[in-house]
mmCIF file of C-alpha atoms and ligand atoms in Angstrom:
data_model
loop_
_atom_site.group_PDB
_atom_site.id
_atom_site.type_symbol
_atom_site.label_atom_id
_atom_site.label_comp_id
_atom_site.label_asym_id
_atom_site.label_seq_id
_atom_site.Cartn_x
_atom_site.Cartn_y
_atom_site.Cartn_z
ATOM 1 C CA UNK A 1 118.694 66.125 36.061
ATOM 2 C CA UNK A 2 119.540 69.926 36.878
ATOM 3 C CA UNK A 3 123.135 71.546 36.344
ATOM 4 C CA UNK A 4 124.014 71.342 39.711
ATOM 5 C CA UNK A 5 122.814 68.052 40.442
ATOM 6 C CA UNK A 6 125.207 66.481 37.040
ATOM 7 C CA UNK A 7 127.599 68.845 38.841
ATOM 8 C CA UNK A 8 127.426 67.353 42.165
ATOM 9 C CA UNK A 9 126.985 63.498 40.642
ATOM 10 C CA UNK A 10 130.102 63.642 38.617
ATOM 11 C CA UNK A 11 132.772 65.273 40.978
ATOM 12 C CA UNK A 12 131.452 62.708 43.632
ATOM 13 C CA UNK A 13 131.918 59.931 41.049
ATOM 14 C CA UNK A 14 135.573 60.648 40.005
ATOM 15 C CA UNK A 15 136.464 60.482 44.130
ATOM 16 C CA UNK A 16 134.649 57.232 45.068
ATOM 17 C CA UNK A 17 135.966 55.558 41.752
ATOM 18 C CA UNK A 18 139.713 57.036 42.912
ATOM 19 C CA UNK A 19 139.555 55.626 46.885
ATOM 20 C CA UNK A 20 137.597 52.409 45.883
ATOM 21 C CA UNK A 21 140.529 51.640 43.054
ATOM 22 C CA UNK A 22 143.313 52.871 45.358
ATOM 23 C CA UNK A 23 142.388 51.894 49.155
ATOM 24 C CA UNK A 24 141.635 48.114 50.245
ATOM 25 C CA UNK A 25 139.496 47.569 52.473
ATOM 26 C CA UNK A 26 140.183 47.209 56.328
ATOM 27 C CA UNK A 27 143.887 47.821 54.961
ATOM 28 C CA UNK A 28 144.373 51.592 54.846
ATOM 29 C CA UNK A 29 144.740 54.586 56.397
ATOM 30 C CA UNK A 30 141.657 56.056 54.655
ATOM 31 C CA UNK A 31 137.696 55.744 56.220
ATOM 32 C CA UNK A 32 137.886 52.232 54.643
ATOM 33 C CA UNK A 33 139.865 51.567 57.744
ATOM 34 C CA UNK A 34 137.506 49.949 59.705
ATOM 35 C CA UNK A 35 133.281 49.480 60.077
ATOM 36 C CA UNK A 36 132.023 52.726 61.995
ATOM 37 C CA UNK A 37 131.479 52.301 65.686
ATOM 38 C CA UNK A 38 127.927 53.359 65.878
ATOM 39 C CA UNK A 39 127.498 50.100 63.835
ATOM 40 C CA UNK A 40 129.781 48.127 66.267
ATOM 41 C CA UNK A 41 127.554 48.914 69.236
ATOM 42 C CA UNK A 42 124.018 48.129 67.173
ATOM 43 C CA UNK A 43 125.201 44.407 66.640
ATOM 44 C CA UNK A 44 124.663 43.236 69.913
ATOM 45 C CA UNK A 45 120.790 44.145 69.916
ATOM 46 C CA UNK A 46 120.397 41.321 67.728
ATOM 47 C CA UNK A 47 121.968 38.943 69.262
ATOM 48 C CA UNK A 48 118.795 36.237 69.867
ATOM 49 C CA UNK A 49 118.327 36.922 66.150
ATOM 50 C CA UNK A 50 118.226 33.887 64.458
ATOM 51 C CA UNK A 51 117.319 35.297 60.860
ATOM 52 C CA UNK A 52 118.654 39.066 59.545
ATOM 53 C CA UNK A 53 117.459 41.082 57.273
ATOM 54 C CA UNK A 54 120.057 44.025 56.564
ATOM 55 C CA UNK A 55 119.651 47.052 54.233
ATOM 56 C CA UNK A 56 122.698 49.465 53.745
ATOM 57 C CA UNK A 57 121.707 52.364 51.520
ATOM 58 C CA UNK A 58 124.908 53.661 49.971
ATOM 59 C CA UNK A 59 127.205 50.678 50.590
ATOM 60 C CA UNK A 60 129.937 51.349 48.930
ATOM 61 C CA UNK A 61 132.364 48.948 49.059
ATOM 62 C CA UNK A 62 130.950 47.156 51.907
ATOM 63 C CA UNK A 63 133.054 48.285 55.169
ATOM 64 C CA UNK A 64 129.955 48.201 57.590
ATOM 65 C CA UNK A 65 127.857 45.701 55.823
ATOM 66 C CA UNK A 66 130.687 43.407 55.458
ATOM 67 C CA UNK A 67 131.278 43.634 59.081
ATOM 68 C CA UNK A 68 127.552 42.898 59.576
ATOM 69 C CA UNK A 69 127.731 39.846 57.673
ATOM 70 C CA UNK A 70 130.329 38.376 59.386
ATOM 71 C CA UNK A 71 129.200 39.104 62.440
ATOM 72 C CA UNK A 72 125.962 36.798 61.513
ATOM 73 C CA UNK A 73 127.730 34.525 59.672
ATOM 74 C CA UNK A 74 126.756 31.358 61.416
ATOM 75 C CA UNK A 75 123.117 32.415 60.907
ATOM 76 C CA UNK A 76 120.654 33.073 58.131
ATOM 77 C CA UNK A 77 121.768 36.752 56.956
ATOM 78 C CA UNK A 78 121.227 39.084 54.404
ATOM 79 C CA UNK A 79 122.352 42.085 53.571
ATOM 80 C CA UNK A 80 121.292 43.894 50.847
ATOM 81 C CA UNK A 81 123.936 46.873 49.336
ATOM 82 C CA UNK A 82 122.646 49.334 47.032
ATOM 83 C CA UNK A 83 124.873 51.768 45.673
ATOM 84 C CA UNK A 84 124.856 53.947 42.274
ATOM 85 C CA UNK A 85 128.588 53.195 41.357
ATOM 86 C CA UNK A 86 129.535 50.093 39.557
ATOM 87 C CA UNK A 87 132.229 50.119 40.627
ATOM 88 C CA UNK A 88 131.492 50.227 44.947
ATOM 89 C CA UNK A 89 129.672 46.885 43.767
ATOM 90 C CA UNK A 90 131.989 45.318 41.789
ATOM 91 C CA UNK A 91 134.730 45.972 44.707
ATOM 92 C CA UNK A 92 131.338 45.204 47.494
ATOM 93 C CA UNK A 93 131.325 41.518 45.995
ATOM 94 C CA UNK A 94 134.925 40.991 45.842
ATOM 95 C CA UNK A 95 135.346 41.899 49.623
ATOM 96 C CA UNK A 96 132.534 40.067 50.053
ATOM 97 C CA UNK A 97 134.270 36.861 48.556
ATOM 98 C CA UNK A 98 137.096 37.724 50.530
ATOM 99 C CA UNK A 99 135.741 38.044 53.444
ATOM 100 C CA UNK A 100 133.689 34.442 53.318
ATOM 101 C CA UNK A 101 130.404 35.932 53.320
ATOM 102 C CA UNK A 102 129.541 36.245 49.533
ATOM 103 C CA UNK A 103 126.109 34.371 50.444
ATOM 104 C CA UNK A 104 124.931 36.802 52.817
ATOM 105 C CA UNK A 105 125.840 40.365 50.511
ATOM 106 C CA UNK A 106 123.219 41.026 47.814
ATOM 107 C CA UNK A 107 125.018 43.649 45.501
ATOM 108 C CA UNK A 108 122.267 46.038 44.042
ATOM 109 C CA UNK A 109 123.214 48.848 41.198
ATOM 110 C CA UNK A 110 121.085 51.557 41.946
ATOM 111 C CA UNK A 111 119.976 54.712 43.239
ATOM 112 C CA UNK A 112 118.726 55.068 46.699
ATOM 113 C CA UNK A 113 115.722 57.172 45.161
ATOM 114 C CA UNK A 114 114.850 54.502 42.971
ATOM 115 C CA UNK A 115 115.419 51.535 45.416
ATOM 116 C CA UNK A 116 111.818 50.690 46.799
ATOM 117 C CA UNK A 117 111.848 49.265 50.324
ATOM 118 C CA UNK A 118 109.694 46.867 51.230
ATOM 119 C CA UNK A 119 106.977 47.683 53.931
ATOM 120 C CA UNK A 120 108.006 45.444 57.229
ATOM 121 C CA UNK A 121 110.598 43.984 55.393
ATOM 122 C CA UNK A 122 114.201 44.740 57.248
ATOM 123 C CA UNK A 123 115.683 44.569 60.828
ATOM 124 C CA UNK A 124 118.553 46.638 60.489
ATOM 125 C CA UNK A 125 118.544 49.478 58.186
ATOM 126 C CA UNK A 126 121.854 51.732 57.561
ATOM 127 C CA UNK A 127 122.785 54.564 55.653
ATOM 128 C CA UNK A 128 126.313 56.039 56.739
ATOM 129 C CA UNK A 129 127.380 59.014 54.994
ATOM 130 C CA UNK A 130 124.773 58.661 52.058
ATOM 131 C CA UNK A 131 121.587 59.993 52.470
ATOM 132 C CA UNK A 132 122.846 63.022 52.133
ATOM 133 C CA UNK A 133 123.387 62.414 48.182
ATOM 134 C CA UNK A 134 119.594 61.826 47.540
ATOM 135 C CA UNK A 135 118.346 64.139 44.832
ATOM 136 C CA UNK A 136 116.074 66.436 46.461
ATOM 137 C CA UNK A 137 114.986 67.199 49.689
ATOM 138 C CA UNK A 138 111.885 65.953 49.017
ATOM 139 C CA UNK A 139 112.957 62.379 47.912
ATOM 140 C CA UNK A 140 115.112 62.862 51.550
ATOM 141 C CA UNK A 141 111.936 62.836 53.165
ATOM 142 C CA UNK A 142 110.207 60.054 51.244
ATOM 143 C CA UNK A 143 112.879 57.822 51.910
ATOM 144 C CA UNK A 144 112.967 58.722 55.469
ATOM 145 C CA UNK A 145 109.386 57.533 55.750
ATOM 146 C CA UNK A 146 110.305 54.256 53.434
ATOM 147 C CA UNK A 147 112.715 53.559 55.768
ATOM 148 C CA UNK A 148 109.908 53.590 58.939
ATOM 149 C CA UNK A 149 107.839 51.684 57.107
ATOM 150 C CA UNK A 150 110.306 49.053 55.819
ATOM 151 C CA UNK A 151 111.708 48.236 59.321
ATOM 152 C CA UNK A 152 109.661 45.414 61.515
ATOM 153 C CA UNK A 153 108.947 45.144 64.719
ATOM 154 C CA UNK A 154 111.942 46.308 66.881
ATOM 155 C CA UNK A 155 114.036 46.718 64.215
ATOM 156 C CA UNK A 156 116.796 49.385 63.982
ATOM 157 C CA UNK A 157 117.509 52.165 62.264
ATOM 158 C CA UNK A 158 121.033 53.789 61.946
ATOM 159 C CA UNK A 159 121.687 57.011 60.017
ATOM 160 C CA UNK A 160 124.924 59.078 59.996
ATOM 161 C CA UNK A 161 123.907 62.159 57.944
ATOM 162 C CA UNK A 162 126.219 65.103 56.800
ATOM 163 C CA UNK A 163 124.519 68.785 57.582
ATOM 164 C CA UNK A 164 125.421 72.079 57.342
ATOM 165 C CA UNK A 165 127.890 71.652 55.182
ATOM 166 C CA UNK A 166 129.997 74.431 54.077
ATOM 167 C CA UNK A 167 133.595 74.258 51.663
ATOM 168 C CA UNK A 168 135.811 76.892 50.897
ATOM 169 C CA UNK A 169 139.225 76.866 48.410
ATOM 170 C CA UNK A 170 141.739 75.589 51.240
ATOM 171 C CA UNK A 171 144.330 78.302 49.304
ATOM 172 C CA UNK A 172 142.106 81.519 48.617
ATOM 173 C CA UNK A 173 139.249 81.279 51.220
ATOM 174 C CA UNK A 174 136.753 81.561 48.556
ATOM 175 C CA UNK A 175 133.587 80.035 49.450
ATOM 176 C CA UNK A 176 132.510 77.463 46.781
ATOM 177 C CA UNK A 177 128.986 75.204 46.595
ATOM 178 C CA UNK A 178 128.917 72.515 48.866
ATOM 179 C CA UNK A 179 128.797 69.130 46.720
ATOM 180 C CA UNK A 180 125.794 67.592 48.501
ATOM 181 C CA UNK A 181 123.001 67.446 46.985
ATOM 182 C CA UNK A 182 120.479 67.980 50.280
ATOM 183 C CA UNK A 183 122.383 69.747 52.756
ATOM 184 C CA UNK A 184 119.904 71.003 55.307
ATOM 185 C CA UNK A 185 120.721 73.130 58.407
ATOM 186 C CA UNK A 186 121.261 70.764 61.789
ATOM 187 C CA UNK A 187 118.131 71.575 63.242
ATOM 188 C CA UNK A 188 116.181 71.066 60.375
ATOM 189 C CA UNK A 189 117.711 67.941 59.577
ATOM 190 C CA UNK A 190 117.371 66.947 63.631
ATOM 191 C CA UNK A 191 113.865 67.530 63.077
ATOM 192 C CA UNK A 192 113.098 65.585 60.668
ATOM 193 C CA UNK A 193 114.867 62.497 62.653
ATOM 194 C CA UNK A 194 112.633 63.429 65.434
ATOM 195 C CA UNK A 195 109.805 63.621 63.993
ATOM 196 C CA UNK A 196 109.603 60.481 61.211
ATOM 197 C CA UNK A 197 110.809 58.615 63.984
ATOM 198 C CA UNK A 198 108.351 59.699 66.595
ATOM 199 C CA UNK A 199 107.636 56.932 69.352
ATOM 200 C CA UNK A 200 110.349 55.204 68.519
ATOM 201 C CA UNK A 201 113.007 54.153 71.235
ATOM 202 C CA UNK A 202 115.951 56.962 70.437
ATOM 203 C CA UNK A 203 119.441 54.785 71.106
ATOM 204 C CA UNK A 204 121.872 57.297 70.031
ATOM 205 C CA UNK A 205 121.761 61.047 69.145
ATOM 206 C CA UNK A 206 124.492 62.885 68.170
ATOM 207 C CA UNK A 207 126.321 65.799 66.424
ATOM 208 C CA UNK A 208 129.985 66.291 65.921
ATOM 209 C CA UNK A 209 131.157 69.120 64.041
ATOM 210 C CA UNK A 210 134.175 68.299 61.461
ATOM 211 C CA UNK A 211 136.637 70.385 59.528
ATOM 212 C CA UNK A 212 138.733 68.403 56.657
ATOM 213 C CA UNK A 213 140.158 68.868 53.396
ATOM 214 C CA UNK A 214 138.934 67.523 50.475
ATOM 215 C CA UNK A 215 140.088 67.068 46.739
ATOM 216 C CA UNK A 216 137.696 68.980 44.681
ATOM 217 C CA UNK A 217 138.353 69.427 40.408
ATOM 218 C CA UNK A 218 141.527 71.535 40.371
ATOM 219 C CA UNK A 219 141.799 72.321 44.197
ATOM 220 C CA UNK A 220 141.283 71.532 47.980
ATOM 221 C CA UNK A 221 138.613 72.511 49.162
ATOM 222 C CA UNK A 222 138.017 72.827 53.503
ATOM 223 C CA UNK A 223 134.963 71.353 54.355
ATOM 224 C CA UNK A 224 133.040 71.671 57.770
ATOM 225 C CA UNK A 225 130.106 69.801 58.583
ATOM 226 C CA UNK A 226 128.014 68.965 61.317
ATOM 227 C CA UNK A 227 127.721 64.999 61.173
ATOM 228 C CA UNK A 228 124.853 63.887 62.680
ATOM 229 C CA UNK A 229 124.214 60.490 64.167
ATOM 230 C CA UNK A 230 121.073 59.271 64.707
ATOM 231 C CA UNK A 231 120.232 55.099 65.955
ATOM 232 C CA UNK A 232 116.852 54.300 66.925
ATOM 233 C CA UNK A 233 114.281 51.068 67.299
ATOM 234 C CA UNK A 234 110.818 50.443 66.302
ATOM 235 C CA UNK A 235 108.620 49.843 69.383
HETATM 236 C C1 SAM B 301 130.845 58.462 51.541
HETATM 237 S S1 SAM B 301 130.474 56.952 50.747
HETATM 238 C C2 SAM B 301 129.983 55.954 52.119
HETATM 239 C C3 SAM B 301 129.967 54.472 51.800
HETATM 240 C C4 SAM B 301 129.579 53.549 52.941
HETATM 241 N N1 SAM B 301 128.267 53.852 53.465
HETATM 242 C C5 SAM B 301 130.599 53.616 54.058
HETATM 243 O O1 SAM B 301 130.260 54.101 55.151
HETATM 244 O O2 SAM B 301 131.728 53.175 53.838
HETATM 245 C C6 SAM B 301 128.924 57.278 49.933
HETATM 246 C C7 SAM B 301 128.488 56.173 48.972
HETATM 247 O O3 SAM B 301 127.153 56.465 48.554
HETATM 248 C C8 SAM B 301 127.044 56.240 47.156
HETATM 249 N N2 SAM B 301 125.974 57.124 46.653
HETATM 250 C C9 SAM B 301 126.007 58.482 46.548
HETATM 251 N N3 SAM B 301 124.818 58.936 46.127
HETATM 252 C C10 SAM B 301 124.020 57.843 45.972
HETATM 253 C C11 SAM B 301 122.673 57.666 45.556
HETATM 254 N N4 SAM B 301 121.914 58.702 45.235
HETATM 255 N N5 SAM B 301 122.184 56.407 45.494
HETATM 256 C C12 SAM B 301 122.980 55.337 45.820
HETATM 257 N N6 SAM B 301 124.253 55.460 46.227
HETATM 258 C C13 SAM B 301 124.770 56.684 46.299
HETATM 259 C C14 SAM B 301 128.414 56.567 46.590
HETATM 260 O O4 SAM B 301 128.616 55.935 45.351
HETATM 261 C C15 SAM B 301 129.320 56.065 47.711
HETATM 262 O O5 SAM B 301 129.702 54.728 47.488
#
């Protein structure tokens, strides 16, 4: 693993371990609020469903998968959470018990590199706010294409991807390295969507440029990014 990557890793590990022990979920004021609403709208396409298979990539603690789960929880579901921090799925399975749907939520310990998916596999894959934190751009691609392949027939695909990210010292103005390990201009990252995705049936597409502060080691940093949102289903 590269400096920068150890770099990026660590600084992103001491903030999720800080708002996963400090912020309950659906109980704060933080983006554990609530599940996104992006995933909201997507539930409804699977309404006839009597069987779901569920992949969130990045789970964290479980505030969209959770949702998903209890959404379906009169049916057969499963939802399968992979996240690098033990501690997003210690807290995942907790919530999960909380929440009544510990026998839908599959906690899985892992990188999203490393996490095969299996061809034709899913029917609602997710990654909010995670794919971004794949090692290399090239890996970003692969799993793009793992991610095609792993959905069935109309299955759904829901991505909410950071871009363009730039961070300066909220104090100074000095610009500092983005901690994201693939942070690819809009466009590029666009077309990419586009074109893995090619033939699908494009439900949402969208780009909303953001501006917050974040707590970096030993200072706030200003962040702006241009969050794109991308839902579409397999013809
Ligand atoms: C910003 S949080 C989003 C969590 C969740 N998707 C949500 O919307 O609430 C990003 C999550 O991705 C996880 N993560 C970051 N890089 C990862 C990687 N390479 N493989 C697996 N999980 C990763 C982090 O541990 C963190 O829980």
């Amino acid at each position: 693993m590269d400096e920068r990557l150890k770099r990026i890793r660590e600084s992103e590990r001491k903030s999720h371990i800080e708002i996963y022990t400090d912020e309950k979920l659906y109980a704060t004021d933080s983006w554990l609020k609530k599940p996104i609403k992006t995933v909201r709208d997507i539930i409804p396409l699977f309404e006839d469903y009597r069987s779901l298979r569920v992949l969130d990539l990045g789970s964290g603690v479980g505030r969209n998968s959770i949702y998903v789960a209890e959404c379906f929880g009169d049916r057969d579901c499963r939802v399968d959470c992979v996240d690098l921090l033990e501690i997003a799925i210690q807290k995942l399975l907790e919530n999960a018990k909380e929440h009544n749907v510990e026998a839908s939520i599959m906690g899985i310990q892992q990188s999203i590199e490393e996490y095969t998916i299996g061809a034709d596999y899913y029917d609602f894959i997710m990654a909010i706010s995670a794919l971004e934190h794949i090692d290399t751009e090239e890996s970003f691609r692969k799993k793009l294409l793992e991610i095609r392949n792993g959905l069935r027939e109309k299955g759904v695909v829901c991505l909410v991807v950071n871009s363009e990210v730039r961070e300066k010292n909220a104090d100074t103005g000095e610009v500092v390295d983005a901690q994201f390990e693939v942070n690819l201009p809009t466009a590029k990252m666009q077309e990419y969507l586009k074109e893995v995705f090619k033939g699908w049936d494009v439900l949402k597409t969208a780009m909303s440029a953001q501006e917050y502060d974040i707590p970096r080691e030993g200072f706030v940093s200003r962040l702006s990014t241009n969050v794109v949102t991308f839902v579409a289903r397999k013809e």
